[in-house]
mmCIF file of C-alpha atoms and ligand atoms in Angstrom:
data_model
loop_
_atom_site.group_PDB
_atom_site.id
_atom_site.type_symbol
_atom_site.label_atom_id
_atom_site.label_comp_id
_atom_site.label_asym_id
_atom_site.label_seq_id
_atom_site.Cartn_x
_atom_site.Cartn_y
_atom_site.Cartn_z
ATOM 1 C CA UNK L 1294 9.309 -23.115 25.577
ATOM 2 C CA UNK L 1295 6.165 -24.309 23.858
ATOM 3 C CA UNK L 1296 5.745 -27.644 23.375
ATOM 4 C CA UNK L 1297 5.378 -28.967 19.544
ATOM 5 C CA UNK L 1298 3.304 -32.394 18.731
ATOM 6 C CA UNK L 1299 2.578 -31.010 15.503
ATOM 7 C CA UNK L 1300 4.437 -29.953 12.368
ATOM 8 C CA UNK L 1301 1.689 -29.197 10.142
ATOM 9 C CA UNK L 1302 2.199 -28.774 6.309
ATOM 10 C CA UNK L 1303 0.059 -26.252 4.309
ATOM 11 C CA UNK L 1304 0.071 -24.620 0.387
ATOM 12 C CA UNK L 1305 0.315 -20.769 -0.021
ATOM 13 C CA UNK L 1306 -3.175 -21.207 -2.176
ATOM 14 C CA UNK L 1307 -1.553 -19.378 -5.026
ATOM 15 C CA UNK L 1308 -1.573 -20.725 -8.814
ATOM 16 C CA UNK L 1309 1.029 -22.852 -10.070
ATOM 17 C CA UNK L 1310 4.525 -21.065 -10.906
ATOM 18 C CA UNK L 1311 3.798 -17.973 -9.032
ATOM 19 C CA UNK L 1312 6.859 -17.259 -7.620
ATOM 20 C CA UNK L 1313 6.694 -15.484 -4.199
ATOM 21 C CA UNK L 1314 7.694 -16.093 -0.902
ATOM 22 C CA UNK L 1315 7.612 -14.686 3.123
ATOM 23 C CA UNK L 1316 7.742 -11.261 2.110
ATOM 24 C CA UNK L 1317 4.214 -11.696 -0.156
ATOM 25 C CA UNK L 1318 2.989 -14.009 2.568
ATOM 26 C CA UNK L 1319 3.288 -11.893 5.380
ATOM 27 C CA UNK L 1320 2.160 -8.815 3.318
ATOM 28 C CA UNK L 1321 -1.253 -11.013 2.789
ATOM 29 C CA UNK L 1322 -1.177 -12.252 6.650
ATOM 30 C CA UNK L 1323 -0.901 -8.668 7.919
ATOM 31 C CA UNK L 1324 -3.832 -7.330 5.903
ATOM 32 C CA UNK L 1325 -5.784 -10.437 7.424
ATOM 33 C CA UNK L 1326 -5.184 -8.234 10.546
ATOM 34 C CA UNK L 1327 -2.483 -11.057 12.005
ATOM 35 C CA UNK L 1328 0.424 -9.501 13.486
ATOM 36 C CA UNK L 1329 2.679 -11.104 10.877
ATOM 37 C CA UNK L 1330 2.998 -13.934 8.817
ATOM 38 C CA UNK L 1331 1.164 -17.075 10.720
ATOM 39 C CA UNK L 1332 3.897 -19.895 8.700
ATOM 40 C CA UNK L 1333 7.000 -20.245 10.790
ATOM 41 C CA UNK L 1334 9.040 -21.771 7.438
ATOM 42 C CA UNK L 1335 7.765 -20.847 3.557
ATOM 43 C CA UNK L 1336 9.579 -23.136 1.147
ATOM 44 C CA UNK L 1337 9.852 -21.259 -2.738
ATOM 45 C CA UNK L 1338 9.295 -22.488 -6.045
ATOM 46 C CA UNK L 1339 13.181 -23.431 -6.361
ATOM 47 C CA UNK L 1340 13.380 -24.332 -3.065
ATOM 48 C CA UNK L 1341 14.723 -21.926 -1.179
ATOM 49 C CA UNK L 1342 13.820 -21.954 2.413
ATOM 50 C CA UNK L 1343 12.624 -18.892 4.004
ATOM 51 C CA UNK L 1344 11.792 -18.131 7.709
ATOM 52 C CA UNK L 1345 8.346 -16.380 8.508
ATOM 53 C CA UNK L 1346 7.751 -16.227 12.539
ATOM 54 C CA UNK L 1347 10.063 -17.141 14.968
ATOM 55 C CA UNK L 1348 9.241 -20.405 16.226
ATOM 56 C CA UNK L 1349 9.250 -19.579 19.570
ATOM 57 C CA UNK L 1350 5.881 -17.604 19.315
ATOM 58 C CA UNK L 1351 2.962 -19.388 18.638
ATOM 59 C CA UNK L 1352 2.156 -19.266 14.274
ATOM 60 C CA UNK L 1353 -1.475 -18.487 12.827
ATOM 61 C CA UNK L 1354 -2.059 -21.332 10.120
ATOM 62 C CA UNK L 1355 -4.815 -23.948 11.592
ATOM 63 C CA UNK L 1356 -7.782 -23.676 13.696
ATOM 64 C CA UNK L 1357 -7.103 -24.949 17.408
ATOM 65 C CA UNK L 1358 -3.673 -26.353 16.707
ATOM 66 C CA UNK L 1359 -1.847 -22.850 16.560
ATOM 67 C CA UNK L 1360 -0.309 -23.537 20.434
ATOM 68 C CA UNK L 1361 1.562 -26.765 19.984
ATOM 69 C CA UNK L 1362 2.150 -26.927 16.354
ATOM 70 C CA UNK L 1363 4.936 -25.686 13.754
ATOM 71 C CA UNK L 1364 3.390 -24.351 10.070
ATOM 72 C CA UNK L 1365 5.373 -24.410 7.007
ATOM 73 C CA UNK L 1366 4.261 -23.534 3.876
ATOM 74 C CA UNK L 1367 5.011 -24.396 0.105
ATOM 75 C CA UNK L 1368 4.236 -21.890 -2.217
ATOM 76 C CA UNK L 1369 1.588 -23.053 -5.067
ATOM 77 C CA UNK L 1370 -0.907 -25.561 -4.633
ATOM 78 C CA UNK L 1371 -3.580 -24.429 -7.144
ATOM 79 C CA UNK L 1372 -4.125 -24.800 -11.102
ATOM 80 C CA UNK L 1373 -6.226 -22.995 -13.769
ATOM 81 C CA UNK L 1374 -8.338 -25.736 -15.145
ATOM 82 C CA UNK L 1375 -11.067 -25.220 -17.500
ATOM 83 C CA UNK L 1376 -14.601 -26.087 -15.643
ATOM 84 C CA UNK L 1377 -17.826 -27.117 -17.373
ATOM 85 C CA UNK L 1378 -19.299 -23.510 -17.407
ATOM 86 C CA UNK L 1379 -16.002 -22.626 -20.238
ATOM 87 C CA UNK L 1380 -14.679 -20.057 -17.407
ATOM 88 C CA UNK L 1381 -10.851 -20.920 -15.707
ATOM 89 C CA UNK L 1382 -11.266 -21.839 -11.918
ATOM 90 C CA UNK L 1383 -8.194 -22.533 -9.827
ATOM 91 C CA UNK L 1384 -8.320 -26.084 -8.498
ATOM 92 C CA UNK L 1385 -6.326 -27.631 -5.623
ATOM 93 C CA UNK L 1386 -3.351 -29.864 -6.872
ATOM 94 C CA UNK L 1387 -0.260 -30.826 -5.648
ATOM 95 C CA UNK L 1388 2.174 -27.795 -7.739
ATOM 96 C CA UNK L 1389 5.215 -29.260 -5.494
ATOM 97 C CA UNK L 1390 8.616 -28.391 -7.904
ATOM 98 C CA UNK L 1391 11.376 -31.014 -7.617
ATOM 99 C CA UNK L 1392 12.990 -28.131 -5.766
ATOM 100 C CA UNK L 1393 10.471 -28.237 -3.201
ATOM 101 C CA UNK L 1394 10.115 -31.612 -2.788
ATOM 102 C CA UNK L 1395 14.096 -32.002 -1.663
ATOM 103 C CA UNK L 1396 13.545 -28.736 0.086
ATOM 104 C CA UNK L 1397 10.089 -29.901 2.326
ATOM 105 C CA UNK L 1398 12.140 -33.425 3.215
ATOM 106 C CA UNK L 1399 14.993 -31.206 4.442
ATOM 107 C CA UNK L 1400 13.073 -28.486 6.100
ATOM 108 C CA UNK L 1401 11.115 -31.340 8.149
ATOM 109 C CA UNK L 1402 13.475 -33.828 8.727
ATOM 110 C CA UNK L 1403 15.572 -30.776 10.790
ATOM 111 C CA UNK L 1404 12.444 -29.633 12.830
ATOM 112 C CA UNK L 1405 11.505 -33.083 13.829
ATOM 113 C CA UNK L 1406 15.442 -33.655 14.945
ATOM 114 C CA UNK L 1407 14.419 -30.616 16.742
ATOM 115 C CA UNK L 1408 10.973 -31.573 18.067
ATOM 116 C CA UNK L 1409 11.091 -35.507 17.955
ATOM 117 C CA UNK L 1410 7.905 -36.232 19.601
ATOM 118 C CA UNK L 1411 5.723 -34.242 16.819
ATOM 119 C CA UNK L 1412 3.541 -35.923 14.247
ATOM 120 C CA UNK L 1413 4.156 -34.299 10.568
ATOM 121 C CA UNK L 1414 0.266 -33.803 9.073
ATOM 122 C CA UNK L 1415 -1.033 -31.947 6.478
ATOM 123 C CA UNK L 1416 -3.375 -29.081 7.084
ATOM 124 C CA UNK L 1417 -6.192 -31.124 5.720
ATOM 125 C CA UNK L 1418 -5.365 -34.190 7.879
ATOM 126 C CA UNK L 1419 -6.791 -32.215 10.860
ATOM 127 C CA UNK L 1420 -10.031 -32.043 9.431
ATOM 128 C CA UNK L 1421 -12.707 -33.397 12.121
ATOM 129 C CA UNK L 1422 -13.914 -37.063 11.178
ATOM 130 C CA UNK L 1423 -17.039 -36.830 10.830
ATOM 131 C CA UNK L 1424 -17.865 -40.343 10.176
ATOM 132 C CA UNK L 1425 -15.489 -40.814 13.148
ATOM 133 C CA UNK L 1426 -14.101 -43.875 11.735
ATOM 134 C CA UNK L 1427 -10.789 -42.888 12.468
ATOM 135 C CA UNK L 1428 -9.669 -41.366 9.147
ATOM 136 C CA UNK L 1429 -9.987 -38.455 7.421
ATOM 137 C CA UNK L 1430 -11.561 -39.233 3.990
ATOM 138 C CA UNK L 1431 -11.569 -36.365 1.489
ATOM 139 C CA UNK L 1432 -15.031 -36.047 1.705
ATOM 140 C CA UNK L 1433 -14.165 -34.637 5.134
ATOM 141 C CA UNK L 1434 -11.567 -32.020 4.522
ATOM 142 C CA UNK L 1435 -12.525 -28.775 5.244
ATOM 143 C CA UNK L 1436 -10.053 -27.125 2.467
ATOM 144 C CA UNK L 1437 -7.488 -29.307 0.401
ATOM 145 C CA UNK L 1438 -4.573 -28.024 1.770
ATOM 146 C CA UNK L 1439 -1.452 -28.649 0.980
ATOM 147 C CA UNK L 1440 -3.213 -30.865 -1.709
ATOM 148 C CA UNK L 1441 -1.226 -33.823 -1.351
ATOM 149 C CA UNK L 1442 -1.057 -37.239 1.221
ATOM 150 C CA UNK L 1443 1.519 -35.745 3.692
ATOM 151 C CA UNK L 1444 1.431 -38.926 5.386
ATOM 152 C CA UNK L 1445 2.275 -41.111 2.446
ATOM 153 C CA UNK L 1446 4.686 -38.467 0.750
ATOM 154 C CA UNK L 1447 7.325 -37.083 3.170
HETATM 155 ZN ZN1 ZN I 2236 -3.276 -24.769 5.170
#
């Protein structure tokens, strides 16, 4: 048995309303030469729940917390947004549906019945502190992911 501390929460990095789910994700994942796809739960745009790796075996979703750690993912978590240079860019934003909201609250509240002793973070949260005041600040965050306050918001 591996022992979780961490469920970690992360965005599939795709625009807003883009409706895919494990089987996309672990299409992606296995191109990226993993062995499958590295998010043990994938929560859709309407909230269905969908189960990527088992979470027995040890997920591919965050730099040196893959061991001890459970990764689910939303799907969105981008925007087109118009930038100064006229072009579209896709920017980081929290694309969370109602659907997914109820769904994420579910989804964690059962894992951490499951592994009470784990902290629920964002992706972003583990982020080193630089400043080493003891938070994160967004000036630290190595990506955005999943692009909203985990902490405050679950
Ligand atoms: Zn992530």
């Amino acid at each position: 048995m591996r022992t979780i501390t961490l469920i970690i929460i992360h965005c599939s990095a795709t625009p807003k309303g883009m409706d895919i789910g494990v089987k996309e994700i672990d299409r992606w994942h296995r191109q990226r030469k993993f062995e499958q796809i590295g998010y043990h739960w994938v929560v859709r745009l309407d909230g269905t729940i969908e189960k990527g790796r088992d979470e027995y075996l040890i997920g591919a979703h965050v730099k040196d917390h893959n061991t001890h750690s459970i990764g689910v993912c939303y799907v969105g978590g981008l925007v087109n947004q118009p930038g100064a240079d006229g072009k579209i860019h896709l920017v980081p934003a929290d694309t969370r549906t109602p659907e997914q909201k109820t769904a994420l609250r579910q989804l964690v509240n059962q894992l951490h019945l499951r592994y009470p002793k784990a902290i629920i973070l964002g992706h972003r949260d583990l982020s080193p502190d630089l400043n080493g005041n003891g938070l994160i600040e967004p000036n630290e965050w190595l990506k955005a992911c999943p692009c909203y306050d985990v902490r405050t918001e679950l």
